[in-house]
Amino acid sequence: MVKLSWPILLLCSCSLSYAGPVQVPGLTVPANVGPGNQTIVKEIFQKSYAVYSKFAFGHDEVLPISETFVDDLGGWGATIFDALGTLDLFNEALAFVGKVDFNTTIDDPIDLFETTIRYVGGMISAYELTGKKHDILIQQATQLVDKMAIAYRNNVAEIGTLDLEWSRLSLYTGNQTYTELTEGAVRAVANLLTYHPAGFPAQLIDPSDNQFVDDFVTWGGGTDSYLEYLIKYARITNTDDNLFADTWHAAVDSSIKNLLRTSTVGDHVYLADWNAGEILLEGSHLACFSGGNWILGGKLLNNQTIVDIGLAVTDACWNTYAGTETGIGPEAFEFMAANGTFSQPNAEQLAFYNEHGYWITTSDYIQRPEVLESNFYAWRATGDTKYLDRASSAIQSFQKFLIAEKSGGYAGLNNVNDVTQGQNDETQSFWFAEVLKYLYLTFDDPSNISLDEFVFNTECQVFEAPPAKPVYGSGSPRAASGTFGTKTSNGLPIPAISPGAGSVAPGPPSGGQ
């Protein structure tokens, strides 16, 4: 049973038995940093949501500078669904959610992936965190998922990031079709992917024949959450089938061998991309979830090497925050390493690299959570207070640079290293679901929403997990087999990357050396 006050999920605590804990046992947040930072995060949340309520309530997202709204996620009020588990105004939000008619939409077509992680994930998480007493949340989630199930007949581009949410719906409805569709699709993709030279899938698959149509491999947008969910699905289901954990293990193992690079300045450990055998020395804010995912997965596999590399990647991603004028990291960047391809930096970029060990290639900040997400995992897994210092620094930067002057809401930035270029006019729904939640939890009592008791979906919606198994997977990466092959796309669309696909589109950079 959870008391309904802000934030709902942060007041839910239970004690479960487990082996091989992810978190440091008995971890506490120093009293001189925890409550104060939590109060500030709560105030940021409340101010952001007040602006949403005033100018955009019932719509997907607020534009805090122009004081209007945008409907680009179905038009059903994505912010309300995404924030549902953390709202003071839960009863107001619940009343709204219960009346939404998913038979009509403002935004067409509907994105299967985005709708699942934000709407379905938000409803199911809130259902669990409020004592499973609001059946309307499951009823609405069922109505929505039933309408999306048809998507399995024509597209599997983002199919790997649905099984957490849809399997939870099976749990509460008794309808195993949701699990069969999503788990079955992941199995189909996993069975295609173990033979790629880089060890995990290229981004695009032709659903008509399950053949690859490109040879681009990344831990960034378009592939990221498929890899993320492999290990998380193993954890939340406690399945004895090692396919999920071992496929994730294979991706990590091959990434260590093929993609891991150390910058020539600063010795920062980055995960590069791969394009048709060429190593691209590039990174993105989106891909910075990988540090936290490796920390979690390494703990579940009882593999300290993976944990340690995850911590190193987390440090490198934080470095992209530490190096900018605002203390906030850019959307995309490049670096130099002993081998690999990069675009030729101009004089200003080269000077920046020589100081910071990376240079900025896409300079905006659209309220992404991934660096702070990994920072949260690193804190809970190590107890090193440097991660608290980093989270506090991010909070200060948000207060200084993201407040929209007229409305008092929170916007993005057009250039994290030059504030004169102004703000980005949108408050993302995941600002509420992810950024502020990860920050609040970083300073919360670690026994509350413990990583040993809950699994986070890719939108930071939290789901109850059973007591952990002693170890996940067989202990060995899934063996490769067969010969990788690809074909031309024949005009097939590239899968949408949310949001801002244009800024992180895959492909080799120009020039290089």
PDB file of C-alpha atoms in Angstrom, residues 203-478:
ATOM      1  CA  GLN A 203      19.704  -1.809 -36.740  1.00  0.00           C
ATOM      2  CA  LEU A 204      17.338  -2.663 -39.561  1.00  0.00           C
ATOM      3  CA  ILE A 205      15.517  -5.902 -40.373  1.00  0.00           C
ATOM      4  CA  ASP A 206      13.125  -6.531 -43.249  1.00  0.00           C
ATOM      5  CA  PRO A 207      10.115  -8.103 -41.503  1.00  0.00           C
ATOM      6  CA  SER A 208       9.050  -9.888 -44.676  1.00  0.00           C
ATOM      7  CA  ASP A 209      12.017 -12.253 -44.540  1.00  0.00           C
ATOM      8  CA  ASN A 210      13.869 -11.391 -41.292  1.00  0.00           C
ATOM      9  CA  GLN A 211      16.985 -10.331 -43.178  1.00  0.00           C
ATOM     10  CA  PHE A 212      19.262  -7.480 -42.173  1.00  0.00           C
ATOM     11  CA  VAL A 213      19.146  -4.455 -44.431  1.00  0.00           C
ATOM     12  CA  ASP A 214      22.109  -2.571 -42.978  1.00  0.00           C
ATOM     13  CA  ASP A 215      25.386  -3.181 -41.163  1.00  0.00           C
ATOM     14  CA  PHE A 216      25.336  -0.425 -38.542  1.00  0.00           C
ATOM     15  CA  VAL A 217      25.855  -1.434 -34.901  1.00  0.00           C
ATOM     16  CA  THR A 218      25.561   0.878 -31.912  1.00  0.00           C
ATOM     17  CA  TRP A 219      24.610   1.067 -28.255  1.00  0.00           C
ATOM     18  CA  GLY A 220      22.882   4.320 -29.222  1.00  0.00           C
ATOM     19  CA  GLY A 221      19.474   5.194 -30.615  1.00  0.00           C
ATOM     20  CA  GLY A 222      17.721   2.545 -32.660  1.00  0.00           C
ATOM     21  CA  THR A 223      19.362  -0.398 -30.873  1.00  0.00           C
ATOM     22  CA  ASP A 224      19.850   0.804 -27.307  1.00  0.00           C
ATOM     23  CA  SER A 225      16.742  -0.381 -25.497  1.00  0.00           C
ATOM     24  CA  TYR A 226      16.667  -3.772 -27.248  1.00  0.00           C
ATOM     25  CA  LEU A 227      20.002  -4.487 -25.583  1.00  0.00           C
ATOM     26  CA  GLU A 228      18.828  -2.868 -22.347  1.00  0.00           C
ATOM     27  CA  TYR A 229      15.760  -5.112 -22.113  1.00  0.00           C
ATOM     28  CA  LEU A 230      17.568  -8.398 -22.735  1.00  0.00           C
ATOM     29  CA  ILE A 231      19.053  -8.440 -19.238  1.00  0.00           C
ATOM     30  CA  LYS A 232      16.125  -6.649 -17.615  1.00  0.00           C
ATOM     31  CA  TYR A 233      13.642  -9.173 -18.984  1.00  0.00           C
ATOM     32  CA  ALA A 234      15.743 -12.000 -17.595  1.00  0.00           C
ATOM     33  CA  ARG A 235      15.668 -10.281 -14.211  1.00  0.00           C
ATOM     34  CA  ILE A 236      11.991  -9.383 -14.034  1.00  0.00           C
ATOM     35  CA  THR A 237      10.828 -12.831 -15.161  1.00  0.00           C
ATOM     36  CA  ASN A 238      13.511 -14.916 -13.433  1.00  0.00           C
ATOM     37  CA  THR A 239      13.258 -17.203 -16.435  1.00  0.00           C
ATOM     38  CA  ASP A 240      15.437 -20.295 -16.478  1.00  0.00           C
ATOM     39  CA  ASP A 241      15.869 -19.814 -20.224  1.00  0.00           C
ATOM     40  CA  ASN A 242      19.344 -18.332 -20.588  1.00  0.00           C
ATOM     41  CA  LEU A 243      18.699 -16.911 -24.059  1.00  0.00           C
ATOM     42  CA  PHE A 244      18.042 -13.390 -22.787  1.00  0.00           C
ATOM     43  CA  ALA A 245      20.935 -13.060 -20.332  1.00  0.00           C
ATOM     44  CA  ASP A 246      23.390 -14.892 -22.561  1.00  0.00           C
ATOM     45  CA  THR A 247      22.443 -12.841 -25.634  1.00  0.00           C
ATOM     46  CA  TRP A 248      23.024  -9.684 -23.599  1.00  0.00           C
ATOM     47  CA  HIS A 249      26.303 -11.168 -22.352  1.00  0.00           C
ATOM     48  CA  ALA A 250      27.352 -11.831 -25.953  1.00  0.00           C
ATOM     49  CA  ALA A 251      26.638  -8.218 -26.910  1.00  0.00           C
ATOM     50  CA  VAL A 252      28.688  -6.920 -23.996  1.00  0.00           C
ATOM     51  CA  ASP A 253      31.523  -9.379 -24.521  1.00  0.00           C
ATOM     52  CA  SER A 254      31.812  -8.546 -28.213  1.00  0.00           C
ATOM     53  CA  SER A 255      31.566  -4.812 -27.466  1.00  0.00           C
ATOM     54  CA  ILE A 256      34.503  -5.091 -25.082  1.00  0.00           C
ATOM     55  CA  LYS A 257      36.476  -6.815 -27.812  1.00  0.00           C
ATOM     56  CA  ASN A 258      35.380  -4.746 -30.786  1.00  0.00           C
ATOM     57  CA  LEU A 259      33.866  -1.396 -29.756  1.00  0.00           C
ATOM     58  CA  LEU A 260      35.566  -0.285 -26.555  1.00  0.00           C
ATOM     59  CA  ARG A 261      38.003   2.574 -27.171  1.00  0.00           C
ATOM     60  CA  THR A 262      40.099   4.805 -24.919  1.00  0.00           C
ATOM     61  CA  SER A 263      40.523   8.453 -25.901  1.00  0.00           C
ATOM     62  CA  THR A 264      44.030   9.704 -26.622  1.00  0.00           C
ATOM     63  CA  VAL A 265      43.340  12.645 -24.307  1.00  0.00           C
ATOM     64  CA  GLY A 266      42.147  11.898 -20.782  1.00  0.00           C
ATOM     65  CA  ASP A 267      41.989   8.100 -21.213  1.00  0.00           C
ATOM     66  CA  HIS A 268      38.191   8.178 -21.261  1.00  0.00           C
ATOM     67  CA  VAL A 269      36.535   4.826 -22.016  1.00  0.00           C
ATOM     68  CA  TYR A 270      33.909   5.099 -24.736  1.00  0.00           C
ATOM     69  CA  LEU A 271      31.804   2.649 -26.722  1.00  0.00           C
ATOM     70  CA  ALA A 272      32.318   3.331 -30.412  1.00  0.00           C
ATOM     71  CA  ASP A 273      29.903   2.518 -33.243  1.00  0.00           C
ATOM     72  CA  TRP A 274      30.469   0.057 -36.089  1.00  0.00           C
ATOM     73  CA  ASN A 275      29.514   0.603 -39.704  1.00  0.00           C
ATOM     74  CA  ALA A 276      30.254  -2.194 -42.179  1.00  0.00           C
ATOM     75  CA  GLY A 277      33.436  -3.095 -40.350  1.00  0.00           C
ATOM     76  CA  GLU A 278      34.574   0.489 -39.793  1.00  0.00           C
ATOM     77  CA  ILE A 279      34.921   1.694 -36.202  1.00  0.00           C
ATOM     78  CA  LEU A 280      33.315   5.117 -35.778  1.00  0.00           C
ATOM     79  CA  LEU A 281      34.739   7.068 -32.850  1.00  0.00           C
ATOM     80  CA  GLU A 282      31.455   8.702 -31.923  1.00  0.00           C
ATOM     81  CA  GLY A 283      29.114   8.693 -28.973  1.00  0.00           C
ATOM     82  CA  SER A 284      25.735  10.053 -27.980  1.00  0.00           C
ATOM     83  CA  HIS A 285      23.765  11.041 -24.924  1.00  0.00           C
ATOM     84  CA  LEU A 286      21.355   8.217 -25.756  1.00  0.00           C
ATOM     85  CA  ALA A 287      24.130   5.621 -25.668  1.00  0.00           C
ATOM     86  CA  CYS A 288      25.210   6.758 -22.205  1.00  0.00           C
ATOM     87  CA  PHE A 289      22.546   4.505 -20.670  1.00  0.00           C
ATOM     88  CA  SER A 290      25.001   1.688 -21.351  1.00  0.00           C
ATOM     89  CA  GLY A 291      27.138   2.373 -18.291  1.00  0.00           C
ATOM     90  CA  GLY A 292      24.237   1.801 -15.927  1.00  0.00           C
ATOM     91  CA  ASN A 293      23.003  -1.170 -17.917  1.00  0.00           C
ATOM     92  CA  TRP A 294      26.425  -2.830 -17.737  1.00  0.00           C
ATOM     93  CA  ILE A 295      26.620  -2.152 -14.004  1.00  0.00           C
ATOM     94  CA  LEU A 296      23.223  -3.787 -13.483  1.00  0.00           C
ATOM     95  CA  GLY A 297      23.875  -6.692 -15.831  1.00  0.00           C
ATOM     96  CA  GLY A 298      27.375  -7.267 -14.521  1.00  0.00           C
ATOM     97  CA  LYS A 299      25.989  -7.543 -11.004  1.00  0.00           C
ATOM     98  CA  LEU A 300      23.298  -9.987 -12.130  1.00  0.00           C
ATOM     99  CA  LEU A 301      25.889 -12.105 -13.929  1.00  0.00           C
ATOM    100  CA  ASN A 302      28.286 -11.800 -10.962  1.00  0.00           C
ATOM    101  CA  ASN A 303      30.821 -10.466 -13.462  1.00  0.00           C
ATOM    102  CA  GLN A 304      32.927  -7.720 -11.913  1.00  0.00           C
ATOM    103  CA  THR A 305      34.771  -7.003 -15.165  1.00  0.00           C
ATOM    104  CA  ILE A 306      31.522  -5.889 -16.778  1.00  0.00           C
ATOM    105  CA  VAL A 307      30.641  -3.807 -13.725  1.00  0.00           C
ATOM    106  CA  ASP A 308      34.031  -2.090 -13.764  1.00  0.00           C
ATOM    107  CA  ILE A 309      33.823  -1.244 -17.448  1.00  0.00           C
ATOM    108  CA  GLY A 310      30.279   0.025 -16.924  1.00  0.00           C
ATOM    109  CA  LEU A 311      31.608   2.345 -14.250  1.00  0.00           C
ATOM    110  CA  ALA A 312      34.351   3.560 -16.597  1.00  0.00           C
ATOM    111  CA  VAL A 313      31.825   4.256 -19.361  1.00  0.00           C
ATOM    112  CA  THR A 314      29.668   6.113 -16.835  1.00  0.00           C
ATOM    113  CA  ASP A 315      32.650   8.271 -15.892  1.00  0.00           C
ATOM    114  CA  ALA A 316      33.354   9.036 -19.556  1.00  0.00           C
ATOM    115  CA  CYS A 317      29.760  10.049 -20.142  1.00  0.00           C
ATOM    116  CA  TRP A 318      29.850  12.322 -17.122  1.00  0.00           C
ATOM    117  CA  ASN A 319      32.953  13.903 -18.606  1.00  0.00           C
ATOM    118  CA  THR A 320      30.761  15.161 -21.457  1.00  0.00           C
ATOM    119  CA  TYR A 321      28.809  17.125 -18.826  1.00  0.00           C
ATOM    120  CA  ALA A 322      31.856  18.318 -16.918  1.00  0.00           C
ATOM    121  CA  GLY A 323      33.500  19.790 -20.019  1.00  0.00           C
ATOM    122  CA  THR A 324      30.787  22.211 -21.130  1.00  0.00           C
ATOM    123  CA  GLU A 325      30.009  25.796 -20.237  1.00  0.00           C
ATOM    124  CA  THR A 326      26.672  24.782 -18.736  1.00  0.00           C
ATOM    125  CA  GLY A 327      27.727  21.559 -17.019  1.00  0.00           C
ATOM    126  CA  ILE A 328      25.225  19.678 -19.202  1.00  0.00           C
ATOM    127  CA  GLY A 329      26.219  17.156 -21.864  1.00  0.00           C
ATOM    128  CA  PRO A 330      25.585  17.403 -25.611  1.00  0.00           C
ATOM    129  CA  GLU A 331      23.447  15.218 -27.834  1.00  0.00           C
ATOM    130  CA  ALA A 332      26.414  13.773 -29.743  1.00  0.00           C
ATOM    131  CA  PHE A 333      30.190  13.906 -29.680  1.00  0.00           C
ATOM    132  CA  GLU A 334      33.335  12.392 -31.155  1.00  0.00           C
ATOM    133  CA  PHE A 335      36.784  11.531 -29.861  1.00  0.00           C
ATOM    134  CA  MET A 336      40.146  10.182 -30.991  1.00  0.00           C
ATOM    135  CA  ALA A 337      41.560   6.772 -30.163  1.00  0.00           C
ATOM    136  CA  ALA A 338      44.349   4.487 -31.315  1.00  0.00           C
ATOM    137  CA  ASN A 339      42.253   3.227 -34.220  1.00  0.00           C
ATOM    138  CA  GLY A 340      38.933   4.183 -35.742  1.00  0.00           C
ATOM    139  CA  THR A 341      37.366   6.858 -37.918  1.00  0.00           C
ATOM    140  CA  PHE A 342      36.266  10.331 -36.885  1.00  0.00           C
ATOM    141  CA  SER A 343      35.260  13.503 -38.690  1.00  0.00           C
ATOM    142  CA  GLN A 344      37.984  16.078 -39.074  1.00  0.00           C
ATOM    143  CA  PRO A 345      37.585  18.542 -36.179  1.00  0.00           C
ATOM    144  CA  ASN A 346      37.963  22.241 -36.849  1.00  0.00           C
ATOM    145  CA  ALA A 347      40.433  24.295 -34.835  1.00  0.00           C
ATOM    146  CA  GLU A 348      37.931  25.098 -32.102  1.00  0.00           C
ATOM    147  CA  GLN A 349      36.829  21.468 -31.790  1.00  0.00           C
ATOM    148  CA  LEU A 350      40.427  20.265 -31.707  1.00  0.00           C
ATOM    149  CA  ALA A 351      41.273  22.698 -28.924  1.00  0.00           C
ATOM    150  CA  PHE A 352      38.228  21.496 -27.000  1.00  0.00           C
ATOM    151  CA  TYR A 353      39.295  17.872 -27.510  1.00  0.00           C
ATOM    152  CA  ASN A 354      42.820  18.556 -26.307  1.00  0.00           C
ATOM    153  CA  GLU A 355      41.332  19.895 -23.080  1.00  0.00           C
ATOM    154  CA  HIS A 356      38.411  17.528 -22.510  1.00  0.00           C
ATOM    155  CA  GLY A 357      38.990  14.301 -24.448  1.00  0.00           C
ATOM    156  CA  TYR A 358      35.959  14.721 -26.750  1.00  0.00           C
ATOM    157  CA  TRP A 359      34.462  17.359 -28.983  1.00  0.00           C
ATOM    158  CA  ILE A 360      30.842  18.269 -29.577  1.00  0.00           C
ATOM    159  CA  THR A 361      29.204  17.380 -32.877  1.00  0.00           C
ATOM    160  CA  THR A 362      25.546  17.949 -31.957  1.00  0.00           C
ATOM    161  CA  SER A 363      25.300  20.592 -29.298  1.00  0.00           C
ATOM    162  CA  ASP A 364      21.710  20.602 -28.079  1.00  0.00           C
ATOM    163  CA  TYR A 365      20.253  19.205 -24.844  1.00  0.00           C
ATOM    164  CA  ILE A 366      16.674  17.992 -25.082  1.00  0.00           C
ATOM    165  CA  GLN A 367      16.351  16.926 -21.457  1.00  0.00           C
ATOM    166  CA  ARG A 368      17.857  13.508 -21.968  1.00  0.00           C
ATOM    167  CA  PRO A 369      18.212  11.325 -18.821  1.00  0.00           C
ATOM    168  CA  GLU A 370      20.829   8.739 -19.773  1.00  0.00           C
ATOM    169  CA  VAL A 371      23.941  10.209 -18.134  1.00  0.00           C
ATOM    170  CA  LEU A 372      22.079  10.756 -14.869  1.00  0.00           C
ATOM    171  CA  GLU A 373      20.529   7.298 -15.197  1.00  0.00           C
ATOM    172  CA  SER A 374      23.943   5.633 -15.272  1.00  0.00           C
ATOM    173  CA  ASN A 375      25.125   7.923 -12.493  1.00  0.00           C
ATOM    174  CA  PHE A 376      22.229   6.645 -10.355  1.00  0.00           C
ATOM    175  CA  TYR A 377      23.154   3.007 -10.973  1.00  0.00           C
ATOM    176  CA  ALA A 378      26.805   3.754 -10.211  1.00  0.00           C
ATOM    177  CA  TRP A 379      25.900   5.363  -6.880  1.00  0.00           C
ATOM    178  CA  ARG A 380      23.636   2.522  -5.776  1.00  0.00           C
ATOM    179  CA  ALA A 381      26.181  -0.137  -6.829  1.00  0.00           C
ATOM    180  CA  THR A 382      29.294   1.442  -5.314  1.00  0.00           C
ATOM    181  CA  GLY A 383      28.325   3.947  -2.639  1.00  0.00           C
ATOM    182  CA  ASP A 384      30.968   6.349  -3.968  1.00  0.00           C
ATOM    183  CA  THR A 385      29.777   9.844  -3.075  1.00  0.00           C
ATOM    184  CA  LYS A 386      31.311  11.345  -6.215  1.00  0.00           C
ATOM    185  CA  TYR A 387      28.101  10.293  -7.943  1.00  0.00           C
ATOM    186  CA  LEU A 388      26.087  12.352  -5.465  1.00  0.00           C
ATOM    187  CA  ASP A 389      28.323  15.327  -6.230  1.00  0.00           C
ATOM    188  CA  ARG A 390      27.694  14.878  -9.932  1.00  0.00           C
ATOM    189  CA  ALA A 391      23.929  14.666  -9.499  1.00  0.00           C
ATOM    190  CA  SER A 392      24.003  17.803  -7.360  1.00  0.00           C
ATOM    191  CA  SER A 393      26.012  19.580 -10.050  1.00  0.00           C
ATOM    192  CA  ALA A 394      23.416  18.653 -12.688  1.00  0.00           C
ATOM    193  CA  ILE A 395      20.615  20.008 -10.513  1.00  0.00           C
ATOM    194  CA  GLN A 396      22.443  23.309 -10.164  1.00  0.00           C
ATOM    195  CA  SER A 397      22.971  23.487 -13.937  1.00  0.00           C
ATOM    196  CA  PHE A 398      19.289  22.828 -14.613  1.00  0.00           C
ATOM    197  CA  GLN A 399      18.286  25.615 -12.239  1.00  0.00           C
ATOM    198  CA  LYS A 400      20.740  28.025 -13.796  1.00  0.00           C
ATOM    199  CA  PHE A 401      20.255  27.362 -17.492  1.00  0.00           C
ATOM    200  CA  LEU A 402      16.933  25.605 -18.186  1.00  0.00           C
ATOM    201  CA  ILE A 403      14.310  27.870 -16.610  1.00  0.00           C
ATOM    202  CA  ALA A 404      12.087  29.551 -19.209  1.00  0.00           C
ATOM    203  CA  GLU A 405      12.056  33.169 -18.087  1.00  0.00           C
ATOM    204  CA  LYS A 406       8.401  34.028 -18.727  1.00  0.00           C
ATOM    205  CA  SER A 407       6.563  30.860 -17.687  1.00  0.00           C
ATOM    206  CA  GLY A 408       8.997  29.519 -15.097  1.00  0.00           C
ATOM    207  CA  GLY A 409       8.927  26.102 -16.744  1.00  0.00           C
ATOM    208  CA  TYR A 410      11.972  24.100 -17.810  1.00  0.00           C
ATOM    209  CA  ALA A 411      13.238  23.998 -21.394  1.00  0.00           C
ATOM    210  CA  GLY A 412      16.165  22.448 -23.233  1.00  0.00           C
ATOM    211  CA  LEU A 413      19.242  24.132 -24.677  1.00  0.00           C
ATOM    212  CA  ASN A 414      20.259  24.757 -28.276  1.00  0.00           C
ATOM    213  CA  ASN A 415      23.944  24.644 -27.376  1.00  0.00           C
ATOM    214  CA  VAL A 416      25.239  23.273 -24.082  1.00  0.00           C
ATOM    215  CA  ASN A 417      28.523  25.090 -24.584  1.00  0.00           C
ATOM    216  CA  ASP A 418      27.104  28.463 -25.619  1.00  0.00           C
ATOM    217  CA  VAL A 419      24.082  29.733 -23.702  1.00  0.00           C
ATOM    218  CA  THR A 420      23.789  32.735 -26.028  1.00  0.00           C
ATOM    219  CA  GLN A 421      22.213  30.385 -28.587  1.00  0.00           C
ATOM    220  CA  GLY A 422      19.122  30.166 -26.407  1.00  0.00           C
ATOM    221  CA  GLN A 423      16.750  27.517 -25.194  1.00  0.00           C
ATOM    222  CA  ASN A 424      14.896  24.656 -26.851  1.00  0.00           C
ATOM    223  CA  ASP A 425      11.151  25.236 -26.436  1.00  0.00           C
ATOM    224  CA  GLU A 426       9.863  21.902 -25.124  1.00  0.00           C
ATOM    225  CA  THR A 427       9.463  20.136 -21.815  1.00  0.00           C
ATOM    226  CA  GLN A 428       9.776  16.467 -22.679  1.00  0.00           C
ATOM    227  CA  SER A 429       7.406  14.038 -20.996  1.00  0.00           C
ATOM    228  CA  PHE A 430      10.468  12.061 -19.915  1.00  0.00           C
ATOM    229  CA  TRP A 431      11.711  15.117 -18.007  1.00  0.00           C
ATOM    230  CA  PHE A 432       9.119  14.048 -15.430  1.00  0.00           C
ATOM    231  CA  ALA A 433       9.369  10.289 -15.887  1.00  0.00           C
ATOM    232  CA  GLU A 434      13.145   9.973 -16.056  1.00  0.00           C
ATOM    233  CA  VAL A 435      15.399  12.958 -15.406  1.00  0.00           C
ATOM    234  CA  LEU A 436      13.759  14.174 -12.213  1.00  0.00           C
ATOM    235  CA  LYS A 437      12.964  10.677 -10.983  1.00  0.00           C
ATOM    236  CA  TYR A 438      16.549   9.478 -11.354  1.00  0.00           C
ATOM    237  CA  LEU A 439      17.784  12.598  -9.574  1.00  0.00           C
ATOM    238  CA  TYR A 440      15.309  12.252  -6.709  1.00  0.00           C
ATOM    239  CA  LEU A 441      16.090   8.581  -6.263  1.00  0.00           C
ATOM    240  CA  THR A 442      19.816   9.299  -6.262  1.00  0.00           C
ATOM    241  CA  PHE A 443      19.321  11.274  -3.045  1.00  0.00           C
ATOM    242  CA  ASP A 444      16.636   9.026  -1.578  1.00  0.00           C
ATOM    243  CA  ASP A 445      17.074   6.258   0.987  1.00  0.00           C
ATOM    244  CA  PRO A 446      18.613   3.509  -1.201  1.00  0.00           C
ATOM    245  CA  SER A 447      16.392   0.877   0.419  1.00  0.00           C
ATOM    246  CA  ASN A 448      13.442   2.631  -1.218  1.00  0.00           C
ATOM    247  CA  ILE A 449      12.918   1.499  -4.805  1.00  0.00           C
ATOM    248  CA  SER A 450      15.949  -0.727  -4.426  1.00  0.00           C
ATOM    249  CA  LEU A 451      17.597  -2.048  -7.557  1.00  0.00           C
ATOM    250  CA  ASP A 452      17.345  -5.452  -5.903  1.00  0.00           C
ATOM    251  CA  GLU A 453      13.557  -5.209  -5.704  1.00  0.00           C
ATOM    252  CA  PHE A 454      12.505  -3.273  -8.803  1.00  0.00           C
ATOM    253  CA  VAL A 455      13.307  -3.170 -12.510  1.00  0.00           C
ATOM    254  CA  PHE A 456      13.131   0.118 -14.418  1.00  0.00           C
ATOM    255  CA  ASN A 457      11.775   0.207 -17.931  1.00  0.00           C
ATOM    256  CA  THR A 458      13.556   2.377 -20.468  1.00  0.00           C
ATOM    257  CA  GLU A 459      11.287   5.300 -19.489  1.00  0.00           C
ATOM    258  CA  CYS A 460      12.216   4.900 -15.789  1.00  0.00           C
ATOM    259  CA  GLN A 461       8.819   3.426 -14.970  1.00  0.00           C
ATOM    260  CA  VAL A 462       9.428   1.016 -12.105  1.00  0.00           C
ATOM    261  CA  PHE A 463       8.082  -2.526 -11.929  1.00  0.00           C
ATOM    262  CA  GLU A 464       8.100  -4.927  -9.010  1.00  0.00           C
ATOM    263  CA  ALA A 465      10.617  -7.737  -9.402  1.00  0.00           C
ATOM    264  CA  PRO A 466      10.611 -11.148  -7.720  1.00  0.00           C
ATOM    265  CA  PRO A 467      13.429 -12.112  -5.341  1.00  0.00           C
ATOM    266  CA  ALA A 468      16.591 -12.349  -7.403  1.00  0.00           C
ATOM    267  CA  LYS A 469      18.205 -15.573  -8.493  1.00  0.00           C
ATOM    268  CA  PRO A 470      21.806 -16.163  -7.376  1.00  0.00           C
ATOM    269  CA  VAL A 471      23.011 -15.526 -10.927  1.00  0.00           C
ATOM    270  CA  TYR A 472      21.563 -14.903 -14.375  1.00  0.00           C
ATOM    271  CA  GLY A 473      22.673 -16.660 -17.530  1.00  0.00           C
ATOM    272  CA  SER A 474      24.942 -19.625 -18.058  1.00  0.00           C
ATOM    273  CA  GLY A 475      28.127 -17.719 -17.278  1.00  0.00           C
ATOM    274  CA  SER A 476      29.187 -17.677 -20.922  1.00  0.00           C
ATOM    275  CA  PRO A 477      28.187 -15.391 -23.813  1.00  0.00           C
ATOM    276  CA  ARG A 478      25.866 -16.940 -26.331  1.00  0.00           C
TER     277      ARG A 478
END
